[in-house]
Amino acid sequence: MANLKEIRNRISSVSSTMQITSAMKMVSAAKLKKAQDAITAMRPYSDKLTELLQGLSATLDADSGSKFAEQREVHKVLLVSITSNRGLAGAFNSNIIKETNRLITQEYAGKEVSIMAIGKKINDAFKKGNRVIANKSDIYDDLNFDNVAEIAEELMEKFNNEEADKIVLVYNKFKNAATQEIMTEQFLPIVPMEKDADVDVDYIFEPSKAEIVKQLIPKSLKTQLFKAIRDSFASEHGARMTAMHKATDNATELRDQLKLTYNKARQASITNEILEIVGGAEALNN
């Protein structure tokens, strides 16, 4: 059995760790509330805009549609993988890294696959393989629509210049504080919604339907990317809060076990001292 000093040092160390994880949990909980409100408010607008765009695109002729809807034979794939800049968030980052690796080795095997990294963790995981063509990890320093729009414009330019035949977003979708869903979402080319033969509603478009689509597409793509990063941002804080909550519970349990061990060792030490005193007294009496 370890001596009392060693046990006291371990109790002190575990208690300090527990205070740190508890503080990190509270910080993430505070940030999660703000991030959750932001993505919850944004989703209806983003979903409706995407639905409107896909519905209009499905009714256009191939020649009148936007260049962003051009379906090319896929030789070059660009993965936009979104993680965080920091760890201590459970499997939040590792899940995206695994999914990105699966896309490279299985789904797009044999194709030229490159990565745009949003987050230091995904950049660190793949930078040695020379697959990362851009690192946008600094986006979290000032996360707003304008900064994300610049990244979206860069992606649109790469698609137009045929540097990528297909662009895919890989990120964690926020469901609740304890649950995140891995999403693999096509960014470009735009996938038109299949026309519903049972629905035939006439609309008057001003200006033309094709012109509306061309104006909506850049805005929709920027919104789609911003929503994905916002989803990932909220998921990060949810995952970190959950991970730190579990870490705090584990530290509390370990501290209680160490205290029990310490009390047993201390009791055994006191008992031995009493036995030694009694034994010495008996020796003197004899």
Coordinates of C-alpha atoms in Angstrom, one line a residue:
M1 CA 0.0 0.0 0.0
A2 CA 1.3 3.5 -0.9
N3 CA 2.4 5.7 2.0
L4 CA 0.2 8.5 3.2
K5 CA 2.2 11.3 1.6
E6 CA 1.9 9.7 -1.9
I7 CA -1.8 9.3 -1.5
R8 CA -2.2 12.9 -0.3
N9 CA -0.3 14.1 -3.4
R10 CA -2.5 12.1 -5.7
I11 CA -5.7 13.4 -4.0
S12 CA -4.4 17.0 -4.5
S13 CA -3.5 16.3 -8.1
V14 CA -6.9 14.8 -8.9
S15 CA -8.7 17.6 -7.1
S16 CA -6.8 20.2 -9.2
T17 CA -7.7 18.3 -12.4
M18 CA -11.4 18.2 -11.3
Q19 CA -11.4 22.0 -10.8
I20 CA -10.0 22.5 -14.3
T21 CA -12.4 20.2 -16.0
S22 CA -15.3 21.6 -14.1
A23 CA -14.3 25.2 -15.1
M24 CA -13.9 24.1 -18.8
K25 CA -17.4 22.5 -18.6
M26 CA -19.0 25.7 -17.4
V27 CA -17.2 27.8 -20.1
S28 CA -18.3 25.5 -22.9
A29 CA -21.8 25.5 -21.5
A30 CA -21.9 29.3 -21.7
K31 CA -20.5 29.3 -25.2
L32 CA -22.9 26.5 -26.3
K33 CA -26.0 28.5 -25.4
K34 CA -24.9 31.4 -27.7
A35 CA -23.8 29.0 -30.5
Q36 CA -27.0 26.9 -30.2
D37 CA -29.2 30.0 -30.5
A38 CA -27.3 31.2 -33.6
I39 CA -27.6 27.9 -35.5
T40 CA -31.2 27.3 -34.4
A41 CA -32.2 30.8 -35.7
M42 CA -30.3 30.3 -39.0
R43 CA -31.5 26.8 -40.0
P44 CA -35.0 27.7 -41.2
Y45 CA -33.7 30.5 -43.5
S46 CA -30.9 28.3 -44.9
D47 CA -33.1 25.3 -45.5
K48 CA -35.8 27.4 -47.2
L49 CA -33.3 29.2 -49.4
T50 CA -31.8 25.8 -50.4
E51 CA -35.2 24.4 -51.1
L52 CA -36.2 27.4 -53.2
L53 CA -32.9 27.2 -55.2
Q54 CA -33.2 23.5 -55.9
G55 CA -36.8 23.8 -56.9
L56 CA -36.0 26.5 -59.4
S57 CA -32.9 24.7 -60.7
A58 CA -35.0 21.6 -61.4
T59 CA -37.3 23.5 -63.7
L60 CA -34.6 25.0 -65.8
D61 CA -33.2 23.7 -69.0
A62 CA -29.6 22.4 -68.9
D63 CA -28.4 25.3 -71.1
S64 CA -30.1 28.0 -69.1
G65 CA -28.9 26.9 -65.7
S66 CA -26.0 28.2 -63.8
K67 CA -22.4 27.0 -64.3
F68 CA -22.5 26.0 -60.6
A69 CA -25.0 23.2 -61.5
E70 CA -22.8 21.8 -64.3
Q71 CA -22.4 18.0 -63.8
R72 CA -18.9 17.0 -64.9
E73 CA -17.2 13.7 -64.8
V74 CA -15.5 13.5 -61.4
H75 CA -11.7 13.4 -61.5
K76 CA -10.8 15.9 -58.9
V77 CA -12.6 16.0 -55.5
L78 CA -12.1 18.8 -52.9
L79 CA -13.1 17.9 -49.3
V80 CA -13.9 20.9 -47.0
S81 CA -13.4 19.2 -43.6
I82 CA -14.4 21.2 -40.6
T83 CA -13.0 20.5 -37.1
S84 CA -12.0 22.7 -34.2
N85 CA -8.7 24.4 -33.3
R86 CA -8.6 22.8 -29.9
G87 CA -9.0 19.3 -28.5
L88 CA -10.5 18.0 -25.2
A89 CA -13.8 17.5 -27.0
G90 CA -14.2 13.7 -27.0
A91 CA -14.5 12.1 -30.4
F92 CA -15.6 15.4 -32.1
N93 CA -12.5 15.9 -34.1
S94 CA -11.5 12.2 -34.6
N95 CA -14.8 11.4 -36.1
I96 CA -14.3 14.0 -38.9
I97 CA -10.7 12.8 -39.4
K98 CA -11.9 9.2 -39.8
E99 CA -14.8 10.2 -42.2
T100 CA -12.4 12.3 -44.3
N101 CA -10.0 9.3 -44.5
R102 CA -12.8 7.0 -45.4
L103 CA -13.8 9.3 -48.3
I104 CA -10.3 9.4 -49.5
T105 CA -9.5 5.7 -49.3
Q106 CA -12.9 4.2 -50.2
E107 CA -15.6 6.5 -51.7
Y108 CA -13.2 8.5 -53.9
A109 CA -10.5 6.0 -54.2
G110 CA -8.6 6.4 -57.5
K111 CA -9.5 10.1 -57.8
E112 CA -7.4 13.1 -57.1
V113 CA -8.6 14.2 -53.6
S114 CA -7.5 17.4 -51.9
I115 CA -8.5 19.0 -48.6
M116 CA -9.4 22.5 -47.5
A117 CA -8.9 22.4 -43.7
I118 CA -11.1 24.5 -41.5
G119 CA -9.7 23.8 -38.1
K120 CA -6.2 23.0 -36.8
K121 CA -7.0 19.4 -36.0
I122 CA -7.9 18.4 -39.5
N123 CA -4.9 20.3 -40.9
D124 CA -2.5 18.6 -38.5
A125 CA -4.0 15.2 -39.4
F126 CA -3.4 15.5 -43.2
K127 CA -0.7 18.1 -43.8
K128 CA 2.0 15.5 -44.0
G129 CA 0.3 13.8 -46.9
N130 CA 0.4 17.0 -49.0
R131 CA -3.4 16.8 -49.5
V132 CA -4.2 20.1 -47.7
I133 CA -4.3 22.9 -50.3
A134 CA -5.5 25.6 -47.9
N135 CA -5.7 26.0 -44.2
K136 CA -8.6 28.3 -43.0
S137 CA -8.2 27.6 -39.3
D138 CA -8.1 31.3 -38.5
I139 CA -11.8 31.6 -39.4
Y140 CA -12.6 30.9 -35.7
D141 CA -10.8 34.1 -34.7
D142 CA -13.6 36.1 -36.1
L143 CA -16.5 33.9 -37.2
N144 CA -18.9 35.9 -39.2
F145 CA -20.8 35.7 -42.5
D146 CA -18.5 38.0 -44.4
N147 CA -15.3 36.0 -43.6
V148 CA -17.0 32.7 -44.4
A149 CA -18.3 34.2 -47.7
E150 CA -14.7 34.8 -48.8
I151 CA -14.0 31.1 -48.4
A152 CA -17.2 30.2 -50.3
E153 CA -16.1 32.5 -53.1
E154 CA -12.8 30.8 -53.3
L155 CA -14.5 27.4 -53.5
M156 CA -16.8 28.6 -56.3
E157 CA -13.8 29.9 -58.2
K158 CA -12.0 26.6 -57.9
F159 CA -15.1 24.9 -59.3
N160 CA -15.4 27.3 -62.2
N161 CA -11.7 27.0 -63.0
E162 CA -12.1 23.2 -63.0
E163 CA -9.6 22.8 -60.2
A164 CA -12.3 20.6 -58.6
D165 CA -15.1 18.6 -60.3
K166 CA -16.9 18.0 -57.0
I167 CA -16.7 19.8 -53.6
V168 CA -18.0 18.1 -50.5
L169 CA -18.5 19.5 -46.9
V170 CA -17.6 17.2 -44.0
Y171 CA -18.7 18.4 -40.6
N172 CA -20.6 17.7 -37.4
K173 CA -24.2 18.7 -37.4
F174 CA -25.5 19.9 -34.0
K175 CA -28.4 17.9 -32.6
N176 CA -28.1 18.5 -28.9
A177 CA -25.3 18.9 -26.3
A178 CA -24.6 15.2 -26.2
T179 CA -25.2 14.3 -29.8
Q180 CA -23.5 15.3 -33.1
E181 CA -24.2 13.8 -36.5
I182 CA -21.4 13.5 -39.1
M183 CA -22.6 15.1 -42.3
T184 CA -21.1 14.5 -45.8
E185 CA -22.9 17.2 -47.9
Q186 CA -22.3 18.1 -51.5
F187 CA -21.5 21.7 -52.0
L188 CA -20.8 21.9 -55.7
P189 CA -22.1 21.2 -58.2
I190 CA -25.6 22.0 -57.0
V191 CA -27.9 19.0 -57.0
P192 CA -31.3 20.0 -58.4
M193 CA -34.4 18.8 -56.6
E194 CA -36.2 16.1 -58.5
K195 CA -39.3 17.6 -60.0
D196 CA -42.5 16.4 -58.4
A197 CA -44.9 15.4 -61.2
D198 CA -47.9 15.7 -58.9
V199 CA -47.2 19.3 -58.0
D200 CA -47.8 21.9 -60.7
V201 CA -47.9 25.4 -59.4
D202 CA -47.5 28.4 -61.7
Y203 CA -45.5 31.3 -60.5
I204 CA -44.8 34.7 -62.1
F205 CA -41.0 35.4 -62.0
E206 CA -39.6 38.8 -62.2
P207 CA -36.9 39.0 -63.5
S208 CA -36.6 35.6 -65.4
K209 CA -36.4 32.3 -63.6
A210 CA -32.8 31.8 -64.9
E211 CA -31.7 35.3 -63.7
I212 CA -33.1 34.6 -60.2
V213 CA -31.3 31.4 -60.0
K214 CA -28.0 33.0 -61.0
Q215 CA -28.4 35.6 -58.3
L216 CA -29.5 33.2 -55.6
I217 CA -26.8 30.6 -56.1
P218 CA -23.8 32.5 -54.7
K219 CA -25.9 33.7 -51.7
S220 CA -27.2 30.1 -51.1
L221 CA -23.7 28.6 -51.3
K222 CA -22.3 31.2 -48.8
T223 CA -25.2 30.5 -46.5
Q224 CA -24.7 26.8 -46.8
L225 CA -21.0 27.0 -45.8
F226 CA -21.7 29.4 -43.0
K227 CA -24.4 27.1 -41.6
A228 CA -22.0 24.1 -41.8
I229 CA -19.3 26.0 -39.8
R230 CA -21.9 27.3 -37.3
D231 CA -23.2 23.7 -36.9
S232 CA -19.7 22.5 -36.3
F233 CA -19.0 25.4 -33.9
A234 CA -22.1 24.5 -31.7
S235 CA -21.2 20.8 -31.9
E236 CA -17.7 21.5 -30.6
H237 CA -18.9 23.2 -27.5
G238 CA -21.6 20.6 -26.9
A239 CA -19.0 17.8 -27.3
R240 CA -16.5 19.6 -25.0
M241 CA -19.1 20.3 -22.4
T242 CA -20.1 16.6 -22.4
A243 CA -16.5 15.4 -22.3
M244 CA -15.6 17.7 -19.4
H245 CA -18.7 16.7 -17.5
K246 CA -17.6 13.0 -17.8
A247 CA -14.0 13.9 -16.9
T248 CA -15.2 15.8 -13.8
D249 CA -17.4 12.8 -12.8
N250 CA -14.5 10.4 -13.3
A251 CA -12.1 12.7 -11.3
T252 CA -14.7 12.9 -8.5
E253 CA -15.0 9.1 -8.3
L254 CA -11.2 8.7 -8.3
R255 CA -10.8 11.3 -5.6
D256 CA -13.4 9.6 -3.4
Q257 CA -11.6 6.2 -3.9
L258 CA -8.3 7.8 -3.0
K259 CA -9.8 9.4 0.1
L260 CA -11.1 6.0 1.2
T261 CA -7.7 4.4 0.6
Y262 CA -6.0 7.2 2.5
N263 CA -8.4 6.8 5.5
K264 CA -7.8 3.0 5.5
A265 CA -4.0 3.5 5.4
R266 CA -4.2 6.2 8.1
Q267 CA -6.4 3.9 10.3
A268 CA -3.9 1.1 9.8
S269 CA -1.0 3.4 10.7
I270 CA -2.7 4.5 13.9
T271 CA -3.6 1.0 14.8
N272 CA 0.0 -0.1 14.4
E273 CA 1.2 2.8 16.5
I274 CA -1.3 1.9 19.3
L275 CA -0.1 -1.8 19.1
E276 CA 3.5 -0.6 19.4
I277 CA 2.7 1.5 22.4
V278 CA 0.7 -1.2 24.1
G279 CA 3.5 -3.7 23.4
G280 CA 6.1 -1.4 24.8
A281 CA 4.1 -0.8 28.0
E282 CA 3.6 -4.5 28.5
A283 CA 7.3 -5.0 28.1
L284 CA 8.1 -2.5 30.8
N285 CA 5.5 -4.0 33.2
N286 CA 7.2 -7.4 32.7

